[in-house]
CSV table of C-alpha atoms in Angstrom, one decimal:
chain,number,residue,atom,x,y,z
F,1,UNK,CA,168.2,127.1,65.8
F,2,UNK,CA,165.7,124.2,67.4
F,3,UNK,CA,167.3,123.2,70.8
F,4,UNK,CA,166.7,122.0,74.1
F,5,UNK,CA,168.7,125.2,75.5
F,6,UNK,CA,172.3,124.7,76.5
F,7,UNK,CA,172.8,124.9,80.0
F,8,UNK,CA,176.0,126.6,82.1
F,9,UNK,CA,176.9,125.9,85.6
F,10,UNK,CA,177.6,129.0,87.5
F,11,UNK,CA,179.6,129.7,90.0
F,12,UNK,CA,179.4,131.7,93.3
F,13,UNK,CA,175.7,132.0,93.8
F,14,UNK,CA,175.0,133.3,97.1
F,15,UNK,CA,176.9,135.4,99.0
F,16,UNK,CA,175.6,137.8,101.9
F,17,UNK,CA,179.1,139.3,103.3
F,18,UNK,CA,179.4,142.2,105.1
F,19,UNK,CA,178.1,144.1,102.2
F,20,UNK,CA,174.7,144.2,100.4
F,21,UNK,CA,173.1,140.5,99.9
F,22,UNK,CA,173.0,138.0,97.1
F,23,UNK,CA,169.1,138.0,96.0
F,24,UNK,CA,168.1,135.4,93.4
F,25,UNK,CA,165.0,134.3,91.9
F,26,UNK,CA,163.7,132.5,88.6
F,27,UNK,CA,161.1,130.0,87.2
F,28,UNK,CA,160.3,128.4,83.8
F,29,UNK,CA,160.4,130.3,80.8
F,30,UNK,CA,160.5,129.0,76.9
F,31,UNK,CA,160.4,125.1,77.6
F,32,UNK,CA,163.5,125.7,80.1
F,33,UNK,CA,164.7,128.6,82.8
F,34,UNK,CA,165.5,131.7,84.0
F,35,UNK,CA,167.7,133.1,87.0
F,36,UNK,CA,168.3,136.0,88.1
F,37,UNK,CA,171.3,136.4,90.9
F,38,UNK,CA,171.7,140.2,92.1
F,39,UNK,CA,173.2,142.5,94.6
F,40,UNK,CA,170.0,143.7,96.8
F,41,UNK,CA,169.8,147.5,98.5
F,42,UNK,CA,171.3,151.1,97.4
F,43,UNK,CA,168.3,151.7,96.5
F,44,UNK,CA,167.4,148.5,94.6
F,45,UNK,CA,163.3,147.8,94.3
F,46,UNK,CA,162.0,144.6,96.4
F,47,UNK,CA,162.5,141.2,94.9
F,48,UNK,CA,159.0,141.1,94.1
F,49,UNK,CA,158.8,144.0,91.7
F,50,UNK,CA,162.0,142.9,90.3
F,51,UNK,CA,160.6,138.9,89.7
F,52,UNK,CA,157.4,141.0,88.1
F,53,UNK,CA,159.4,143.3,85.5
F,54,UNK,CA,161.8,140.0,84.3
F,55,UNK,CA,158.5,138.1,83.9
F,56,UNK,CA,156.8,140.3,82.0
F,57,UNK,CA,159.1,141.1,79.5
F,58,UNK,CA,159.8,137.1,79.0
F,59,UNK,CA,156.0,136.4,78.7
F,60,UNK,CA,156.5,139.2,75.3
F,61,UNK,CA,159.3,138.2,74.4
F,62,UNK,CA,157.4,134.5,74.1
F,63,UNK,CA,154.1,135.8,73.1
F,64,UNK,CA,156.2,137.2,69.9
F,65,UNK,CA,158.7,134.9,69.1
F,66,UNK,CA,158.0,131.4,70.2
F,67,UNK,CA,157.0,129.0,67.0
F,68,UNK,CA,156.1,126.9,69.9
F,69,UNK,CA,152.7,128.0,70.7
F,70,UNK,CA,150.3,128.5,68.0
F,71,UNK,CA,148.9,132.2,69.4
F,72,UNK,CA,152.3,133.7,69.2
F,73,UNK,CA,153.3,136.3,66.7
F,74,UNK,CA,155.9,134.5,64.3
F,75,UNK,CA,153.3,131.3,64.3
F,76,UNK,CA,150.6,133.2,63.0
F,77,UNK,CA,153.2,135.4,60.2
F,78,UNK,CA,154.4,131.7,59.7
F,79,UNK,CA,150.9,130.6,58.3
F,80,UNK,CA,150.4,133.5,56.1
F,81,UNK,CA,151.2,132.8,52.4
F,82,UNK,CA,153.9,133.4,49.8
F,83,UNK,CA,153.1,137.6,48.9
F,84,UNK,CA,151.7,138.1,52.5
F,85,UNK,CA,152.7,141.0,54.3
F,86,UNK,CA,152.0,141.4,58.5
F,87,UNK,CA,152.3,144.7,60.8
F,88,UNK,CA,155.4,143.1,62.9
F,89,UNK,CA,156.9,144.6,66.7
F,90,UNK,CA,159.6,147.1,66.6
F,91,UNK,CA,161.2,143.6,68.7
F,92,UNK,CA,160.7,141.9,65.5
F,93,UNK,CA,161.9,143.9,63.0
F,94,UNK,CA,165.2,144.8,64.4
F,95,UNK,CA,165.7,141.1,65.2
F,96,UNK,CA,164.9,140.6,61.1
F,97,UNK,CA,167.6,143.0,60.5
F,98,UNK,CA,170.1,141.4,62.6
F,99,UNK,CA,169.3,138.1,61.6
F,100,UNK,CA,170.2,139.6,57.7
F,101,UNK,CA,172.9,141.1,58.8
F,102,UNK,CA,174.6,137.9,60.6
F,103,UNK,CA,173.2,135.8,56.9
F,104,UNK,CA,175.4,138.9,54.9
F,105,UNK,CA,178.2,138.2,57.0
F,106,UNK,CA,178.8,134.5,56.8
F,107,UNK,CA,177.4,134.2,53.7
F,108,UNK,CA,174.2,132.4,54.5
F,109,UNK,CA,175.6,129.8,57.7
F,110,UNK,CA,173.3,131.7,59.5
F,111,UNK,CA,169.2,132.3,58.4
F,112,UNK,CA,166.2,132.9,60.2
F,113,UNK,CA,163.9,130.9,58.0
F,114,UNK,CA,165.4,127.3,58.7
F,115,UNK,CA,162.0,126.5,60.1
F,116,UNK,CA,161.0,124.0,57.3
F,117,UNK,CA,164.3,122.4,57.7
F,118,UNK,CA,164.3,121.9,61.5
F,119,UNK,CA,160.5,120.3,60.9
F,120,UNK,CA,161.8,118.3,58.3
F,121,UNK,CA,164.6,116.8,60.4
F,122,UNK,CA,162.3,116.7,63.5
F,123,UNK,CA,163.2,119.5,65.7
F,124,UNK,CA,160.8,121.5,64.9
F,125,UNK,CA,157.0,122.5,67.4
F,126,UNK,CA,154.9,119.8,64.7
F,127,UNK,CA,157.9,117.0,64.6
F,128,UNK,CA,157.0,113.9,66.0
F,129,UNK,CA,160.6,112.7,66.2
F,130,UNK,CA,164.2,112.5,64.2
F,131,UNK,CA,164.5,110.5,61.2
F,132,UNK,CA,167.2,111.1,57.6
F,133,UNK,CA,164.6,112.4,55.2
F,134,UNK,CA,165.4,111.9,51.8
F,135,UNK,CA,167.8,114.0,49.0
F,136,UNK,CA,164.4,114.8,47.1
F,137,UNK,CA,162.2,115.9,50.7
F,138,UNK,CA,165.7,118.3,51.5
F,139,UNK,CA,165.7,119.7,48.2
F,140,UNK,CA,162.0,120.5,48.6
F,141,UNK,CA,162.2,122.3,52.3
F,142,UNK,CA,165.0,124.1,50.9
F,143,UNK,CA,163.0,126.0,48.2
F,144,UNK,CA,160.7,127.4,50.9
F,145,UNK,CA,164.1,128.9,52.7
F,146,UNK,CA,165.8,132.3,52.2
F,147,UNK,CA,166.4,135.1,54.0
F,148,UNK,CA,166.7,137.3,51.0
F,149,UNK,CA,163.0,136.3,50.3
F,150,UNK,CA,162.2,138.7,54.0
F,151,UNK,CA,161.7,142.4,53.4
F,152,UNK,CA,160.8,145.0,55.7
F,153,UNK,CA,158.0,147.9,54.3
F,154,UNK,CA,158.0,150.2,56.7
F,155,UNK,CA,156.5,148.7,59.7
F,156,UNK,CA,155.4,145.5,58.3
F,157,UNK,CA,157.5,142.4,57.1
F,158,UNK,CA,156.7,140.7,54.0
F,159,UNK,CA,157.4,137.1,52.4
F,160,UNK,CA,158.0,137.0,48.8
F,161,UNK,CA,157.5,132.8,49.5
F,162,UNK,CA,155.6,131.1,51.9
F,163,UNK,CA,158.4,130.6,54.0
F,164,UNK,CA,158.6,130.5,57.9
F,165,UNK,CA,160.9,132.2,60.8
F,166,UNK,CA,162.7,130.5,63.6
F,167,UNK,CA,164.1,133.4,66.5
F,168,UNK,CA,165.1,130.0,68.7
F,169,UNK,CA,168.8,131.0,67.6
F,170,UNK,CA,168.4,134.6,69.1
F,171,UNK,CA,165.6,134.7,71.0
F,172,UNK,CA,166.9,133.7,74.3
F,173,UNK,CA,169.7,136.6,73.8
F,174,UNK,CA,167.4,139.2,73.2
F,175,UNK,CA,164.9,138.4,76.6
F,176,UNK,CA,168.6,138.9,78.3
F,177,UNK,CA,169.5,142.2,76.5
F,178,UNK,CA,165.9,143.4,77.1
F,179,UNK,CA,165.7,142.5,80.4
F,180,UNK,CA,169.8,143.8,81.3
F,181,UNK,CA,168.8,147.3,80.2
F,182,UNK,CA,165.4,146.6,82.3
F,183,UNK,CA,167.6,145.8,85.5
F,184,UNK,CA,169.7,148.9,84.9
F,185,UNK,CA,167.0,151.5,84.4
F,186,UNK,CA,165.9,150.3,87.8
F,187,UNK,CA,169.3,150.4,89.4
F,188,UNK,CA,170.3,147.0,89.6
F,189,UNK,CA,173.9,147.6,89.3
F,190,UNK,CA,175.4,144.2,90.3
F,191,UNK,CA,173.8,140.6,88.8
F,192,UNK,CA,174.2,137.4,86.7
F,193,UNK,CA,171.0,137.0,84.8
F,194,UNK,CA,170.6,133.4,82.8
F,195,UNK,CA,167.3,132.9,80.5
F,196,UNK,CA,167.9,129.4,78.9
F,197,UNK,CA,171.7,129.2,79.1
F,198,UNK,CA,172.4,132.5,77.8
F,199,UNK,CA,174.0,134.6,80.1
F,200,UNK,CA,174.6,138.6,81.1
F,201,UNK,CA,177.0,139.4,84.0
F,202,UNK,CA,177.4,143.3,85.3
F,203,UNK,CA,179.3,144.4,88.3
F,204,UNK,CA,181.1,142.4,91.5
F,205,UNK,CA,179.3,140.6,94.2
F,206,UNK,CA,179.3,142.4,98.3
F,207,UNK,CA,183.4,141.5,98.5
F,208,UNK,CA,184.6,143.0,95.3
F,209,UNK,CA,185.3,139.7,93.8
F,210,UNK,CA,183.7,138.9,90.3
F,211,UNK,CA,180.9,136.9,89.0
F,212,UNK,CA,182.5,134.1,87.9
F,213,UNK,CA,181.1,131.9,85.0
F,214,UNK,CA,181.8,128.4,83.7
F,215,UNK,CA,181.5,126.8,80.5
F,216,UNK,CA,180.2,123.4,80.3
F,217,UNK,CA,182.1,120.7,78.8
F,218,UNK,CA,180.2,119.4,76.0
F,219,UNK,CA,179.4,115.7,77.3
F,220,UNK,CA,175.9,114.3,77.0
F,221,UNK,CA,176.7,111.9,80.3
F,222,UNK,CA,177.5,114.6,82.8
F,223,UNK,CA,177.9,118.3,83.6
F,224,UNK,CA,181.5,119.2,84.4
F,225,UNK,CA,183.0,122.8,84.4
F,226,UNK,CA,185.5,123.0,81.3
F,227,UNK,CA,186.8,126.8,81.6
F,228,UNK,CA,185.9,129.7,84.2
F,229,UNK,CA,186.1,133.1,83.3
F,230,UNK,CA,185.0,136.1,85.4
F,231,UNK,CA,183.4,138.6,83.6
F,232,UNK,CA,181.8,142.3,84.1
F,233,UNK,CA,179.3,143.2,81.4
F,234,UNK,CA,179.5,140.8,79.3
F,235,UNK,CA,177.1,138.2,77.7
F,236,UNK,CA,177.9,134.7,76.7
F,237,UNK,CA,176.2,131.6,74.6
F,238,UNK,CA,177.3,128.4,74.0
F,239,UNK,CA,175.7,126.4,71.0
F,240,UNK,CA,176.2,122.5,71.1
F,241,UNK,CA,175.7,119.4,69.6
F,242,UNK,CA,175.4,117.6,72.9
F,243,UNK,CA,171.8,118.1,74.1
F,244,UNK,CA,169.1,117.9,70.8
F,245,UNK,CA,170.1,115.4,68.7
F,246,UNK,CA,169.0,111.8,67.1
F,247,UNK,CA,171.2,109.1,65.6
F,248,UNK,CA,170.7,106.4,63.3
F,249,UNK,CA,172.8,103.7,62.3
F,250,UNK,CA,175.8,105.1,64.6
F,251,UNK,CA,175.7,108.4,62.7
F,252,UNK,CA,174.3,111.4,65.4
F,253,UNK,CA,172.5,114.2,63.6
F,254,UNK,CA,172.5,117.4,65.7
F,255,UNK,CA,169.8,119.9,66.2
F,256,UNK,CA,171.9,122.4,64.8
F,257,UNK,CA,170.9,123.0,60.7
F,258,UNK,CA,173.3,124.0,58.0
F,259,UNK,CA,171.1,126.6,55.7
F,260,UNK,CA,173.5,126.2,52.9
F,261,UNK,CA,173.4,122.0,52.4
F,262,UNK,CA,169.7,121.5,54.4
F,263,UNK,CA,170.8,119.0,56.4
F,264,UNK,CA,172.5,119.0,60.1
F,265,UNK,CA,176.2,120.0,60.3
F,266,UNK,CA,179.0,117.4,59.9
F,267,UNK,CA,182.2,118.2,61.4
F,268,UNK,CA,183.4,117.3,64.7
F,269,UNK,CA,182.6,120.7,66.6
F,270,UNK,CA,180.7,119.4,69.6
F,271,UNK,CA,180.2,123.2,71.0
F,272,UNK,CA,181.4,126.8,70.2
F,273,UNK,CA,181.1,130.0,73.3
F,274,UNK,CA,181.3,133.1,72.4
F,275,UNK,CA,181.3,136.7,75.0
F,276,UNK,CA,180.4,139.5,73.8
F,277,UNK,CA,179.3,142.9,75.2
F,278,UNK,CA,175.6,141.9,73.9
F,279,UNK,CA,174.1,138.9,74.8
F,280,UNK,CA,172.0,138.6,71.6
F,281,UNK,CA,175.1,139.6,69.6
F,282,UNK,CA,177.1,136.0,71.7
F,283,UNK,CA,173.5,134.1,70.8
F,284,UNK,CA,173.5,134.7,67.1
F,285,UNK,CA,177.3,134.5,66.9
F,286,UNK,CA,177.4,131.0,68.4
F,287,UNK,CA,175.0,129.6,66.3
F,288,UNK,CA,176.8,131.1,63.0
F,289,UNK,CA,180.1,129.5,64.4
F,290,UNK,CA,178.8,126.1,65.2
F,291,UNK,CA,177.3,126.0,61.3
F,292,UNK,CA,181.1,126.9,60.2
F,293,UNK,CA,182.8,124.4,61.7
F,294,UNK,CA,185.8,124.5,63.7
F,295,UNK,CA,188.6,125.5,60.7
F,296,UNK,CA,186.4,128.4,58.6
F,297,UNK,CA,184.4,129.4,62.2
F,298,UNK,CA,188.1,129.7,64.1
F,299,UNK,CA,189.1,131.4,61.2
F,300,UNK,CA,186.1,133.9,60.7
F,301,UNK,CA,186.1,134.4,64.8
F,302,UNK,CA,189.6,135.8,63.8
F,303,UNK,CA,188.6,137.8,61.1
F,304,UNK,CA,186.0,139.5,62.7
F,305,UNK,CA,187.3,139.7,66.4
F,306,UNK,CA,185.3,137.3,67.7
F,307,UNK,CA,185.8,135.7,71.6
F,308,UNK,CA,184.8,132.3,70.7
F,309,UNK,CA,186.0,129.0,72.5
F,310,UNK,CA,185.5,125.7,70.1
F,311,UNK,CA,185.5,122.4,71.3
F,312,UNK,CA,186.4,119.0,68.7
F,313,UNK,CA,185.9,115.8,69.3
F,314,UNK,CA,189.2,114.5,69.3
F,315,UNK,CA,190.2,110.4,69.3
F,316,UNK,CA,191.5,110.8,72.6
F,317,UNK,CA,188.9,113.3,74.0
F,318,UNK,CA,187.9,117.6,73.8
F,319,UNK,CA,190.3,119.2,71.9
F,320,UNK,CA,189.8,123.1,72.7
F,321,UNK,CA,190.6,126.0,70.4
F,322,UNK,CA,190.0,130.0,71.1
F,323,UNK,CA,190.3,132.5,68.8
F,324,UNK,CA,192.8,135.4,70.1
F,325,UNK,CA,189.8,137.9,71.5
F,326,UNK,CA,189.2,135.2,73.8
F,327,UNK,CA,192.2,134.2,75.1
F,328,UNK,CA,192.2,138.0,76.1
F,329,UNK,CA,189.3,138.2,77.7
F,330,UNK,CA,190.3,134.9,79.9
F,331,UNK,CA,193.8,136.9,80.6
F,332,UNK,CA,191.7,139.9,82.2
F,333,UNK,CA,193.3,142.2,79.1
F,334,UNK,CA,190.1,143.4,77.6
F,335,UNK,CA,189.0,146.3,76.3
């Protein structure tokens, strides 16, 4: 998924109480942000350590998966031709797999090869702006899609066409998973970690009360709070039509690429959150709903036991929708 990353406002961000204090710290990371909001002593290492594990594991994560710089791993696999076969990361091959797995699911909504499309459309790192390409140019990006044209040998990943991978739909998601299990291993028991919008919450600030998160409503005027949940191990990604898009003749064209037709999605979904336990499970799972569609992604949130929040466009404004596992989760019943 191409994007300029979908940001959340949080809520609560420094407290010091009569209990352990509220560190933060953060800086740029993958053309946007990271944050990192945690409870300080017990045994906790000093800030500075801390700022130097979370950077370096985003500078891999980057140096792997970013098509956006031409040194980084996927740029270089992405230049190799059709029959090509490259010695990928551990990172990258169980990303390839979960990508396959979320295509398998939804029946193709969701594939990591949409590169050709989003550079056709003009999201991509070479676009030089939006524009409606043609029926014939669509038809011709599609060939060079496919998931099922990916396949792993061992410790190398192979194309069986020249096509190319895009991780922006789950890349974010993984830094956060990476860098949660980081925090933990060092004993960072209580924090609210954000790397472009995608979110990991563990524990409850120096007064017992929760970390408290809320979802952006999806305008493109403003930032307004839409919904507040506190959470306690969870992760959680909205995808949106609100921020990356282009229009043309009154028509907007969003950022966010339908594998199965080439072109950007239709309906009126303007954004779809989803929690989950894993942050890079709520990434890839937002992105799959938001190419569904409100009716089929509802329904396949149900299905599946998904805790997805949908917002339409409505004629008289947001109309909201969540699946059942969410309106649990906002209730405090979860498992």
């Amino acid at each position: 998924m191409s994007r300029a990353w979908l940001a959340l406002l949080m809520l609560g961000l420094v407290l010091t109480g009569c209990g352990r204090p509220v560190e933060e710290f953060g800086g740029p990371t993958m053309g946007s942000r990271y944050s990192l909001k945690y409870l300080a002593g017990g045994g906790v290492p000093e800030r500075a350590r801390l700022k130097a594990e979370v950077e370096a594991i985003l500078a891999e994560v980057d140096a792997q998966l970013s098509a956006w710089r031409s040194d980084s791993w996927v740029s270089r696999f992405n230049q190799l031709p059709a029959g090509a076969c490259a010695a990928a990361p551990a990172t990258v091959r169980a990303l390839v797999r979960f990508g396959a797995e979320l295509a398998e699911r939804s029946e193709g909504a969701f594939d990591l090869t949409v590169e050709p499309l989003r550079e056709l459309w003009g999201f991509g790192p070479q676009s030089r702006g939006g524009r409606v390409p043609s029926a014939q140019e669509i038809a011709a990006a599609r060939t060079q899609i496919g998931y099922r044209q990916l396949r792993l040998e061992g410790e190398r990943l192979c194309k069986a066409t020249a096509l190319q991978l895009d991780f922006d739909s789950i890349a974010a998601g993984h830094a956060v998973e990476r860098i949660a299990t980081r925090l933990e291993a060092l004993g960072v028991d209580s924090y609210l970690l954000d790397v472009t919008g995608e979110l990991k919450v563990r524990g409850r600030k120096a007064d017992g009360s929760p970390w408290r998160v809320a979802i952006e409503a999806p305008r493109d005027d403003r930032r307004e709070a839409q919904r507040v949940l506190a959470l306690d191990g969870y992760g959680l990604s909205t995808s949106g039509d609100y921020r990356n898009y282009f229009e043309v003749d009154g028509r907007r064209y969003s950022h966010t690429l339908d594998p199965r037709s080439g072109a950007p999605v239709a309906h009126d979904l303007a954004s779809v959150t989803v929690v989950d336990r894993s942050a890079l499970v709520a990434d890839g799972l937002s992105t799959l709903l938001m190419v569904l569609g409100p009716q089929r992604g509802l329904a396949f949130a149900e299905e599946q036991g998904i805790a997805a929040l949908f917002v339409r466009r409505g004629a008289d404004g947001f109309v909201t929708e969540a699946s059942e596992a969410f309106r649990r989760l906002e209730a405090g019943a979860v498992p």
